Every structure is written in C-alpha cells, then in structure tokens.
Amino acid sequence: MPETPSPSSVQIDAARLHGMMDAVSRFGGGGDGSMTRLALSAQDGAARDWLGAWFRENGFTPQVDRIGNQFGRVDLAGGNAPTIMVGSHFDSQPNGGRFDGALGVVAACEAIRAVRASLAERGLRSACNFVVANWTNEEGARFQPSLLGSSVFAGQAELAWALERRDGAGIAVHEALAAIGYAGTDTVPVPDAFIELHIEGGPVLEREGKRFGAFTRYWGATKYRLAFLGRQAHTGPTPMAERRDALLAAAYLIADLKDMVADYGLDLHTSVGRLEVFPNSPNTVPSEAVLFIELRSGAPAILEEAEARLRTFIAAAAARAGVGSEVRAVDLRPAGAMHPGLVRLAERAGARNGAPPRPLDTIGGHDAISLAAVCPAIVLAVPCRDGVMHHPTEFATPEDQAFGTQVLADMLLLLATEGLAALGTGGEVR
C-alpha cells in the first residue's frame, strides 16, 4: 500500500509563493492595489510569458491550445497514469484586484513543485501526473461570455464560435491571440480531476473566523445581452411626449429587476453590470441602450421563473418608454454540485492542517464549473478582506494565501500517493 502522508509530508515555500504573486502582479498592477489585465491584452500576454518562462525553468512542459488556454505539465507517473489539473486564470476585471484568479495559478505552481520535491526526497513514485492551467477569458470583461476558454476545453462552446467573439473595439478573439503570440496548436486532454484555489469573494470565512472553505455547490446563471431601440433626437426642442428614449426603458427595467429579488429572499441575485448607450451625448436622446443582464440562483425553478419575469419586464419597459427591444445573446449556466470525492479530499487535507473546510456556495462563476461537466472538479477558498472582490481593495493575507496553498499541496500529495482512490469513488465523471 502507498505510504499515507503525514501532516508534514509536503511543505510549501511561503516566501517563494509570495515572490511569485508579487512578480505576476506587476503585469497590469497599479500603485493603489488595482489590477487591469484584460484577457489577451498586452498585460495578459506579458503575464503569460512570465508563466511560460517559469514552466521551462522549473521542469514543466509548456502547452497552449487553440483557444489560448495555457498549461504546464509535469509527468511524474507515465503516460497512462491519471492527470490532475490545477489552476485558475490571469485575466482580471478593469480596475479589479490582484488575487482573483492569479492566486489559483501561482498556488498551483507552488503546490505541484512542493509535491514533486516531497516525493523525490522520499523516493516515492507518483500515481498521477499534474498540469497547471491558466484559462483564457474567465472574467468575460473583454470578450463575452465569461469562462470562454474553459468552456471550449470542456466542449460546452464551439472553438470556431469562440474565436470569433469580439470586444467593444471589434477585435476578435483569434486576432487578439495572434497579437500576443498565444494562438496555440496543442491538444490537451480532459484531466481526471480539476482543483481550483480562489479567494472566497464573499464575507463568510472572515466573518466566522474560518481559514479555509470548499465550494460544494454552484449557482446557475442566466445572462442576457438586451438592446432597447429608440429614436435619436435633440434633448432641447424635442417634446417629452414625442421622445423614444432607449435609456429610459433601460432604467425602468433595471428598477424592476432590483425589485424582483424581494420575492425570493436570499435565493436570487440580479444585476445590470454594463450599459452601452448610443450615441452617448449629453444633449441627444439615446437611440440605443444595450444592457448586460444577469440572473443568478442556486435553484433551477427560481432561475426559470425569474427569466420568465424578465421577459415580461422587458416588454413592459419597452412599451412604457415607447421603444423597441431586441435580445442579442443569451448565455445559460445551470446550477450544480462540486464532486463529493473532492469535497471529502479537501476535508482530509484541511483536517491535517487543523482547519476542516467550511462548506460554501459559489454564486460567481469559476472555470471549475465548466470542468465539472466533464471531470470531477472543485473550487477551494481562502478568506478575502471584507468579502471584497473585483475592486482594488481586494486582499488576502499572505498567511491565508500560504495556508490555502498548503492544503492544496496536501490534497495533491494524497492523490499522488493514493491515486484516484483518494476520491473514494474511483474518480469517475458524474
């Protein structure tokens, strides 16, 4: 039987971890703690170059697939052995924070390196190979939809369609990939499990004094790109009764969506996070208003009902403002559960470090949600100050970053010594 790791069987290097975080934060980072590293931008390209160089210097084999997902592979068990993939993403929101996504990539690098060293020191052969993943366009800030790279990887989005997604300036994904040198050609197989470390993005861990969490359930999301279509006119002489104000219709709808959540308690979140107005002049009645709408819930029935009500609200707002409407895109992501075997593995590794994971729901999307459709997947969480994410004040303490990475390393060591039996279910895809 393989040796069962003791709590001290693998030890990450916290100083090395923080040095890597500091290094990658230079690409798109501002002096106020902000991060603007949009997907496939020059800043993202520089961060990817840094990661690729790190892979080569540390004995990882770099790979890039056709949607630009970046990987670093370590073969410790041979070609027919199971593969465990670990990682997150480097792209950020505009004026976002430094830890969302980047911590998961850097932690994966450090955890795998620590496990490899531990096995070598004890003369043990791993039961698994390991891969670091840096996914393309997780945030969806520059190209829509979000989770683009992981969705293509998991077969939930067509590659040709994804490569033609365009940003606000009309630049296509395939053009942006070529511009930064990441239009890859490698074929990377689906792993036998995927693990992602992330900051919580909520207040629960900090509020309860917990050091570590595991997202056991993920909410579904329904995302609309909707246009209200009015008539451009002068805001001075045009009589109020004759105006066809597209932005007014948007305002009615935004208010209706906010009011709707009162009917569902804590089980529904709604938002309009982006609004594009044309011609966007202070003395011109807007002829077009494009809304990026989100409905989120952990209950499929609530999400379905909320979408039906959204369509009713759209019609009512358009009629009230005297404008037309056009649904230009709909993105549906169902609710679900993370893999129970990986939850149990997180519990084992957390207990070894004196902090069993606090079960959590993830309301925001993660690449692990895409991967959950094709292999066992989970997102682990460390606290973030005041629950803030997508803002320059986003912060996780060095101690919490290191603790989460240590638990991650212990999970990987259990997989390395026990194989997929560590999941308790043979690791089969649900």
Short mmCIF file of C-alpha atoms in Angstrom, two decimals:
data_model
loop_
_atom_site.label_atom_id
_atom_site.label_comp_id
_atom_site.label_asym_id
_atom_site.label_seq_id
_atom_site.Cartn_x
_atom_site.Cartn_y
_atom_site.Cartn_z
CA MET A 1 0.00 0.00 0.00
CA PRO A 2 1.25 3.55 -0.68
CA GLU A 3 2.54 5.50 2.24
CA THR A 4 -0.14 7.69 3.82
CA PRO A 5 1.22 11.22 4.08
CA SER A 6 1.68 12.75 7.48
CA PRO A 7 0.83 16.43 8.03
CA SER A 8 4.47 17.35 7.38
CA SER A 9 4.97 15.16 4.30
CA VAL A 10 4.84 18.15 1.98
CA GLN A 11 5.75 21.72 2.79
CA ILE A 12 5.22 24.67 0.51
CA ASP A 13 7.63 27.59 0.49
CA ALA A 14 5.55 30.61 1.52
CA ALA A 15 8.24 33.13 0.64
CA ARG A 16 8.56 31.64 -2.83
CA LEU A 17 4.77 31.76 -3.25
CA HIS A 18 4.59 35.42 -2.29
CA GLY A 19 7.51 36.25 -4.55
CA MET A 20 5.63 34.73 -7.46
CA MET A 21 2.49 36.68 -6.58
CA ASP A 22 4.48 39.90 -6.44
CA ALA A 23 6.09 39.12 -9.79
CA VAL A 24 2.87 38.44 -11.67
CA SER A 25 1.15 41.44 -10.06
CA ARG A 26 3.48 43.75 -11.96
CA PHE A 27 1.66 42.96 -15.20
CA GLY A 28 -1.29 45.34 -15.17
CA GLY A 29 -0.98 46.26 -11.49
CA GLY A 30 -1.43 49.81 -10.23
CA GLY A 31 0.05 51.55 -7.21
CA ASP A 32 -3.30 51.52 -5.41
CA GLY A 33 -3.54 47.71 -5.49
CA SER A 34 -5.67 47.69 -8.62
CA MET A 35 -5.30 45.22 -11.45
CA THR A 36 -6.32 45.77 -15.06
CA ARG A 37 -5.19 42.73 -17.02
CA LEU A 38 -7.93 42.14 -19.55
CA ALA A 39 -7.97 38.86 -21.43
CA LEU A 40 -5.46 38.68 -24.29
CA SER A 41 -4.27 42.25 -23.72
CA ALA A 42 -0.58 43.17 -23.78
CA GLN A 43 -0.56 42.90 -19.98
CA ASP A 44 -2.09 39.43 -20.14
CA GLY A 45 0.45 38.45 -22.77
CA ALA A 46 3.30 39.59 -20.52
CA ALA A 47 1.91 37.60 -17.58
CA ARG A 48 1.60 34.54 -19.81
CA ASP A 49 5.20 34.98 -20.98
CA TRP A 50 6.31 35.13 -17.35
CA LEU A 51 4.40 31.92 -16.56
CA GLY A 52 5.79 30.13 -19.61
CA ALA A 53 9.31 31.06 -18.58
CA TRP A 54 8.60 29.78 -15.07
CA PHE A 55 7.37 26.48 -16.54
CA ARG A 56 10.55 25.99 -18.53
CA GLU A 57 12.84 26.97 -15.65
CA ASN A 58 11.12 24.53 -13.29
CA GLY A 59 10.82 21.48 -15.49
CA PHE A 60 7.18 21.87 -16.56
CA THR A 61 6.33 21.28 -20.22
CA PRO A 62 4.51 24.35 -21.63
CA GLN A 63 1.47 23.85 -23.87
CA VAL A 64 -1.10 26.22 -25.41
CA ASP A 65 -4.32 25.05 -27.05
CA ARG A 66 -6.24 26.70 -29.88
CA ILE A 67 -8.34 28.96 -27.63
CA GLY A 68 -5.18 30.12 -25.86
CA ASN A 69 -5.52 28.14 -22.63
CA GLN A 70 -2.01 27.88 -21.19
CA PHE A 71 -0.76 24.73 -19.48
CA GLY A 72 2.37 23.45 -17.76
CA ARG A 73 2.65 19.67 -17.47
CA VAL A 74 4.73 17.56 -15.09
CA ASP A 75 4.90 13.85 -15.90
CA LEU A 76 5.63 12.03 -12.66
CA ALA A 77 3.78 8.78 -13.31
CA GLY A 78 3.99 7.94 -17.01
CA GLY A 79 1.72 8.43 -19.97
CA ASN A 80 -1.12 6.12 -18.95
CA ALA A 81 -1.48 7.46 -15.41
CA PRO A 82 -4.32 9.76 -14.30
CA THR A 83 -3.80 13.50 -14.72
CA ILE A 84 -4.75 16.05 -12.07
CA MET A 85 -5.13 19.61 -13.35
CA VAL A 86 -4.83 22.59 -11.00
CA GLY A 87 -5.13 26.29 -11.74
CA SER A 88 -7.31 29.30 -12.44
CA HIS A 89 -6.85 32.41 -14.63
CA PHE A 90 -4.70 35.53 -15.02
CA ASP A 91 -7.22 37.87 -16.67
CA SER A 92 -8.93 40.46 -14.46
CA GLN A 93 -11.78 42.90 -14.44
CA PRO A 94 -10.98 46.53 -15.35
CA ASN A 95 -9.79 48.24 -12.16
CA GLY A 96 -10.13 44.90 -10.40
CA GLY A 97 -7.99 43.18 -7.79
CA ARG A 98 -4.74 41.22 -7.81
CA PHE A 99 -5.79 37.95 -6.19
CA ASP A 100 -8.89 36.86 -8.13
CA GLY A 101 -7.63 34.10 -10.41
CA ALA A 102 -3.91 34.82 -10.17
CA LEU A 103 -3.61 33.25 -6.72
CA GLY A 104 -5.02 30.00 -8.09
CA VAL A 105 -2.44 29.80 -10.90
CA VAL A 106 0.52 30.67 -8.69
CA ALA A 107 -0.66 28.35 -5.90
CA ALA A 108 -0.92 25.51 -8.41
CA CYS A 109 2.69 26.07 -9.47
CA GLU A 110 3.97 26.11 -5.90
CA ALA A 111 1.85 23.16 -4.71
CA ILE A 112 2.89 20.88 -7.58
CA ARG A 113 6.54 21.84 -7.20
CA ALA A 114 6.37 21.09 -3.46
CA VAL A 115 4.71 17.70 -4.05
CA ARG A 116 7.31 16.75 -6.66
CA ALA A 117 10.11 17.61 -4.24
CA SER A 118 8.47 15.69 -1.39
CA LEU A 119 8.08 12.55 -3.48
CA ALA A 120 11.68 12.78 -4.68
CA GLU A 121 13.01 13.20 -1.16
CA ARG A 122 11.22 10.03 -0.03
CA GLY A 123 11.94 8.04 -3.15
CA LEU A 124 8.27 7.60 -3.99
CA ARG A 125 6.75 7.39 -7.46
CA SER A 126 3.60 9.42 -8.04
CA ALA A 127 0.35 7.71 -9.04
CA CYS A 128 -0.63 10.82 -11.03
CA ASN A 129 0.70 13.39 -13.44
CA PHE A 130 -0.01 17.07 -12.80
CA VAL A 131 -0.88 20.05 -15.00
CA VAL A 132 -1.12 23.76 -14.19
CA ALA A 133 -3.87 25.58 -16.11
CA ASN A 134 -4.23 29.29 -16.90
CA TRP A 135 -7.62 29.65 -18.61
CA THR A 136 -8.45 32.21 -21.29
CA ASN A 137 -11.05 34.94 -20.63
CA GLU A 138 -12.52 33.65 -17.39
CA GLU A 139 -13.78 37.08 -16.40
CA GLY A 140 -15.75 37.93 -19.54
CA ALA A 141 -14.78 41.58 -19.16
CA ARG A 142 -13.28 41.98 -22.64
CA PHE A 143 -14.96 39.12 -24.52
CA GLN A 144 -18.34 37.62 -23.74
CA PRO A 145 -19.29 35.15 -22.43
CA SER A 146 -17.16 34.54 -19.37
CA LEU A 147 -15.47 31.16 -18.82
CA LEU A 148 -14.74 31.17 -22.56
CA GLY A 149 -11.51 29.17 -22.60
CA SER A 150 -12.63 26.53 -20.12
CA SER A 151 -16.00 26.20 -21.87
CA VAL A 152 -14.26 25.41 -25.18
CA PHE A 153 -11.93 22.98 -23.41
CA ALA A 154 -14.89 21.17 -21.84
CA GLY A 155 -16.80 21.03 -25.12
CA GLN A 156 -19.53 23.40 -23.96
CA ALA A 157 -18.69 26.03 -26.60
CA GLU A 158 -17.57 25.58 -30.18
CA LEU A 159 -13.99 26.65 -30.91
CA ALA A 160 -14.87 28.42 -34.17
CA TRP A 161 -17.63 30.39 -32.47
CA ALA A 162 -15.40 31.32 -29.53
CA LEU A 163 -12.58 32.53 -31.78
CA GLU A 164 -14.99 34.95 -33.44
CA ARG A 165 -16.16 36.65 -30.21
CA ARG A 166 -15.37 40.35 -30.46
CA ASP A 167 -14.60 43.04 -27.89
CA GLY A 168 -16.01 46.57 -27.86
CA ALA A 169 -13.43 47.69 -30.41
CA GLY A 170 -14.39 44.90 -32.81
CA ILE A 171 -11.23 42.82 -32.23
CA ALA A 172 -11.90 39.07 -32.44
CA VAL A 173 -10.50 36.54 -30.00
CA HIS A 174 -8.41 34.91 -32.74
CA GLU A 175 -6.92 38.30 -33.64
CA ALA A 176 -6.08 39.07 -30.01
CA LEU A 177 -4.49 35.62 -29.55
CA ALA A 178 -2.29 36.13 -32.59
CA ALA A 179 -1.29 39.62 -31.44
CA ILE A 180 0.18 38.33 -28.16
CA GLY A 181 1.54 35.08 -29.61
CA TYR A 182 -0.87 32.65 -27.95
CA ALA A 183 -2.76 31.19 -30.90
CA GLY A 184 -1.74 27.70 -29.83
CA THR A 185 -1.99 24.36 -31.59
CA ASP A 186 -1.58 21.85 -28.75
CA THR A 187 -4.24 19.28 -27.94
CA VAL A 188 -4.59 18.85 -24.19
CA PRO A 189 -6.83 16.01 -22.94
CA VAL A 190 -9.51 16.40 -20.30
CA PRO A 191 -7.96 15.62 -16.89
CA ASP A 192 -9.16 13.05 -14.39
CA ALA A 193 -9.83 15.83 -11.85
CA PHE A 194 -9.56 19.61 -11.65
CA ILE A 195 -8.89 21.66 -8.50
CA GLU A 196 -9.01 25.46 -8.29
CA LEU A 197 -7.92 27.62 -5.35
CA HIS A 198 -9.56 31.04 -5.16
CA ILE A 199 -10.30 33.86 -2.77
CA GLU A 200 -13.83 33.50 -1.42
CA GLY A 201 -15.26 36.68 -2.91
CA GLY A 202 -17.70 36.83 0.00
CA PRO A 203 -17.66 37.55 3.75
CA VAL A 204 -18.46 34.15 5.28
CA LEU A 205 -14.98 32.82 6.07
CA GLU A 206 -13.73 36.10 7.52
CA ARG A 207 -16.94 36.70 9.47
CA GLU A 208 -16.85 33.21 11.00
CA GLY A 209 -13.10 33.18 11.61
CA LYS A 210 -12.52 30.26 9.24
CA ARG A 211 -9.27 29.83 7.34
CA PHE A 212 -10.43 27.60 4.54
CA GLY A 213 -13.57 26.75 2.59
CA ALA A 214 -14.77 24.42 -0.13
CA PHE A 215 -17.45 25.40 -2.60
CA THR A 216 -19.73 22.39 -2.58
CA ARG A 217 -22.49 23.90 -4.75
CA TYR A 218 -22.51 26.43 -7.57
CA TRP A 219 -25.38 28.69 -8.57
CA GLY A 220 -26.78 28.81 -12.04
CA ALA A 221 -26.72 31.97 -14.13
CA THR A 222 -28.85 33.33 -16.95
CA LYS A 223 -27.18 36.18 -18.83
CA TYR A 224 -28.90 38.37 -21.43
CA ARG A 225 -27.47 40.97 -23.75
CA LEU A 226 -30.50 43.10 -24.49
CA ALA A 227 -30.92 46.22 -26.64
CA PHE A 228 -33.65 48.80 -26.32
CA LEU A 229 -34.06 50.61 -29.65
CA GLY A 230 -35.44 54.15 -29.67
CA ARG A 231 -35.02 57.25 -31.85
CA GLN A 232 -32.19 59.75 -31.69
CA ALA A 233 -33.32 63.35 -31.14
CA HIS A 234 -32.29 66.67 -29.62
CA THR A 235 -32.88 66.85 -25.86
CA GLY A 236 -33.78 70.56 -26.11
CA PRO A 237 -36.62 71.12 -28.58
CA THR A 238 -37.99 67.56 -28.81
CA PRO A 239 -41.26 67.44 -26.83
CA MET A 240 -41.18 64.97 -23.96
CA ALA A 241 -44.23 63.10 -25.25
CA GLU A 242 -42.53 62.52 -28.61
CA ARG A 243 -39.26 61.14 -27.29
CA ARG A 244 -38.37 57.48 -27.83
CA ASP A 245 -35.69 57.22 -25.16
CA ALA A 246 -33.92 53.86 -25.12
CA LEU A 247 -32.08 54.69 -21.91
CA LEU A 248 -35.37 55.43 -20.13
CA ALA A 249 -36.55 51.91 -20.95
CA ALA A 250 -33.28 50.57 -19.52
CA ALA A 251 -33.88 52.49 -16.30
CA TYR A 252 -37.37 51.03 -15.94
CA LEU A 253 -36.04 47.50 -16.43
CA ILE A 254 -33.12 47.91 -14.02
CA ALA A 255 -35.51 49.06 -11.29
CA ASP A 256 -37.88 46.15 -11.97
CA LEU A 257 -35.06 43.63 -11.70
CA LYS A 258 -33.94 45.08 -8.37
CA ASP A 259 -37.47 45.00 -7.00
CA MET A 260 -37.97 41.37 -8.09
CA VAL A 261 -35.39 39.96 -5.70
CA ALA A 262 -37.60 40.85 -2.71
CA ASP A 263 -39.90 37.99 -3.74
CA TYR A 264 -37.15 35.37 -3.40
CA GLY A 265 -35.29 36.23 -0.20
CA LEU A 266 -31.63 35.25 -0.46
CA ASP A 267 -32.17 32.82 -3.34
CA LEU A 268 -31.94 35.26 -6.28
CA HIS A 269 -29.38 37.85 -7.36
CA THR A 270 -29.95 40.21 -10.29
CA SER A 271 -27.73 42.81 -11.89
CA VAL A 272 -27.08 45.02 -14.88
CA GLY A 273 -23.32 45.39 -14.67
CA ARG A 274 -22.72 47.02 -18.02
CA LEU A 275 -24.69 49.54 -20.06
CA GLU A 276 -23.73 50.75 -23.53
CA VAL A 277 -25.54 53.88 -24.74
CA PHE A 278 -25.60 55.29 -28.27
CA PRO A 279 -24.78 57.97 -29.25
CA ASN A 280 -23.90 58.71 -25.61
CA SER A 281 -24.04 62.50 -25.93
CA PRO A 282 -25.41 64.73 -23.13
CA ASN A 283 -27.80 66.63 -25.41
CA THR A 284 -29.07 63.72 -27.51
CA VAL A 285 -31.94 61.37 -26.72
CA PRO A 286 -30.37 57.88 -26.75
CA SER A 287 -31.41 55.74 -29.69
CA GLU A 288 -29.91 52.54 -28.31
CA ALA A 289 -29.19 51.15 -24.86
CA VAL A 290 -27.56 47.74 -24.53
CA LEU A 291 -27.84 46.05 -21.13
CA PHE A 292 -25.75 43.14 -19.85
CA ILE A 293 -28.21 41.42 -17.51
CA GLU A 294 -27.54 38.64 -15.02
CA LEU A 295 -29.90 36.45 -13.03
CA ARG A 296 -28.29 34.04 -10.55
CA SER A 297 -29.79 31.37 -8.29
CA GLY A 298 -28.93 28.00 -6.83
CA ALA A 299 -32.49 26.82 -7.51
CA PRO A 300 -33.27 25.95 -11.16
CA ALA A 301 -37.01 26.61 -10.67
CA ILE A 302 -36.34 30.12 -9.34
CA LEU A 303 -33.97 30.87 -12.21
CA GLU A 304 -36.56 29.72 -14.75
CA GLU A 305 -39.29 31.80 -13.16
CA ALA A 306 -37.02 34.85 -12.92
CA GLU A 307 -36.21 34.58 -16.63
CA ALA A 308 -39.91 34.47 -17.49
CA ARG A 309 -40.50 37.57 -15.38
CA LEU A 310 -37.51 39.27 -17.01
CA ARG A 311 -39.14 38.85 -20.42
CA THR A 312 -42.35 40.36 -19.07
CA PHE A 313 -40.40 43.30 -17.65
CA ILE A 314 -38.64 43.86 -20.99
CA ALA A 315 -41.94 44.14 -22.83
CA ALA A 316 -43.41 46.44 -20.19
CA ALA A 317 -40.37 48.74 -20.11
CA ALA A 318 -40.29 49.00 -23.90
CA ALA A 319 -44.00 49.83 -24.05
CA ARG A 320 -43.73 52.39 -21.26
CA ALA A 321 -40.85 54.21 -22.99
CA GLY A 322 -42.29 53.79 -26.48
CA VAL A 323 -39.26 51.90 -27.85
CA GLY A 324 -38.48 48.51 -29.33
CA SER A 325 -36.35 45.74 -27.88
CA GLU A 326 -34.03 43.03 -29.19
CA VAL A 327 -32.44 40.10 -27.31
CA ARG A 328 -28.98 39.79 -28.85
CA ALA A 329 -27.50 36.96 -26.82
CA VAL A 330 -28.48 34.55 -24.06
CA ASP A 331 -25.95 32.56 -22.01
CA LEU A 332 -27.29 29.83 -19.71
CA ARG A 333 -25.24 28.14 -16.99
CA PRO A 334 -27.07 25.55 -14.86
CA ALA A 335 -26.68 25.15 -11.11
CA GLY A 336 -24.92 22.07 -9.78
CA ALA A 337 -22.70 20.44 -7.17
CA MET A 338 -18.97 20.01 -6.94
CA HIS A 339 -17.60 16.47 -6.90
CA PRO A 340 -18.25 14.81 -3.50
CA GLY A 341 -15.00 12.85 -3.65
CA LEU A 342 -13.01 16.06 -3.99
CA VAL A 343 -15.02 17.61 -1.16
CA ARG A 344 -14.02 14.66 1.04
CA LEU A 345 -10.41 15.00 -0.08
CA ALA A 346 -10.48 18.69 0.88
CA GLU A 347 -11.86 17.68 4.26
CA ARG A 348 -8.98 15.23 4.79
CA ALA A 349 -6.34 17.74 3.76
CA GLY A 350 -7.95 20.54 5.74
CA ALA A 351 -8.12 18.38 8.85
CA ARG A 352 -4.41 17.57 8.53
CA ASN A 353 -3.79 21.32 8.76
CA GLY A 354 -6.22 21.89 11.63
CA ALA A 355 -8.92 23.58 9.55
CA PRO A 356 -11.64 21.41 8.01
CA PRO A 357 -13.23 23.35 5.14
CA ARG A 358 -16.32 25.42 5.69
CA PRO A 359 -18.93 24.34 3.04
CA LEU A 360 -19.85 27.27 0.78
CA ASP A 361 -21.94 28.11 -2.26
CA THR A 362 -20.24 29.88 -5.13
CA ILE A 363 -22.55 32.42 -6.73
CA GLY A 364 -19.93 33.72 -9.13
CA GLY A 365 -18.66 31.58 -11.98
CA HIS A 366 -15.34 29.73 -11.97
CA ASP A 367 -13.54 27.66 -14.57
CA ALA A 368 -14.06 24.63 -12.35
CA ILE A 369 -17.78 24.92 -13.15
CA SER A 370 -17.01 24.36 -16.83
CA LEU A 371 -14.73 21.43 -15.99
CA ALA A 372 -17.36 19.91 -13.68
CA ALA A 373 -19.30 18.84 -16.78
CA VAL A 374 -16.51 16.52 -17.91
CA CYS A 375 -14.49 15.52 -14.83
CA PRO A 376 -14.53 15.73 -11.02
CA ALA A 377 -13.95 19.38 -10.09
CA ILE A 378 -13.91 21.65 -7.06
CA VAL A 379 -13.12 25.22 -6.01
CA LEU A 380 -11.35 25.80 -2.69
CA ALA A 381 -11.50 29.17 -0.95
CA VAL A 382 -9.42 31.32 1.38
CA PRO A 383 -10.78 34.45 3.09
CA CYS A 384 -10.63 37.86 1.47
CA ARG A 385 -10.83 41.08 3.46
CA ASP A 386 -14.42 42.32 3.90
CA GLY A 387 -15.51 39.82 1.24
CA VAL A 388 -14.39 42.26 -1.47
CA MET A 389 -13.58 41.07 -4.99
CA HIS A 390 -13.36 42.87 -8.38
CA HIS A 391 -12.05 46.02 -6.68
CA PRO A 392 -8.57 47.43 -5.94
CA THR A 393 -9.08 46.78 -2.20
CA GLU A 394 -9.41 43.03 -2.86
CA PHE A 395 -6.94 41.40 -0.44
CA ALA A 396 -5.98 38.05 1.02
CA THR A 397 -3.35 37.99 3.73
CA PRO A 398 -0.03 36.30 2.97
CA GLU A 399 -0.79 33.82 5.75
CA ASP A 400 -4.14 32.85 4.21
CA GLN A 401 -2.61 32.57 0.74
CA ALA A 402 0.04 30.23 2.09
CA PHE A 403 -2.45 28.22 4.14
CA GLY A 404 -4.70 27.60 1.16
CA THR A 405 -1.71 26.60 -0.95
CA GLN A 406 -0.55 24.21 1.78
CA VAL A 407 -3.95 22.50 1.92
CA LEU A 408 -3.92 22.29 -1.87
CA ALA A 409 -0.48 20.65 -1.77
CA ASP A 410 -1.70 18.11 0.80
CA MET A 411 -4.63 17.24 -1.47
CA LEU A 412 -2.25 16.71 -4.38
CA LEU A 413 0.06 14.57 -2.26
CA LEU A 414 -2.86 12.36 -1.27
CA LEU A 415 -3.68 11.94 -4.96
CA ALA A 416 -0.02 11.30 -5.77
CA THR A 417 0.27 8.53 -3.17
CA GLU A 418 -3.21 7.01 -3.42
CA GLY A 419 -4.23 7.79 -7.00
CA LEU A 420 -7.89 8.31 -7.85
CA ALA A 421 -8.79 6.05 -4.94
CA ALA A 422 -8.25 9.19 -2.84
CA LEU A 423 -11.59 10.41 -4.21
CA GLY A 424 -13.36 7.40 -2.72
CA THR A 425 -15.34 6.78 -5.91
CA GLY A 426 -12.71 5.78 -8.42
CA GLY A 427 -12.79 9.35 -9.69
CA GLU A 428 -15.39 8.67 -12.37
CA VAL A 429 -17.09 11.54 -14.14
CA ARG A 430 -20.55 12.25 -12.83
#
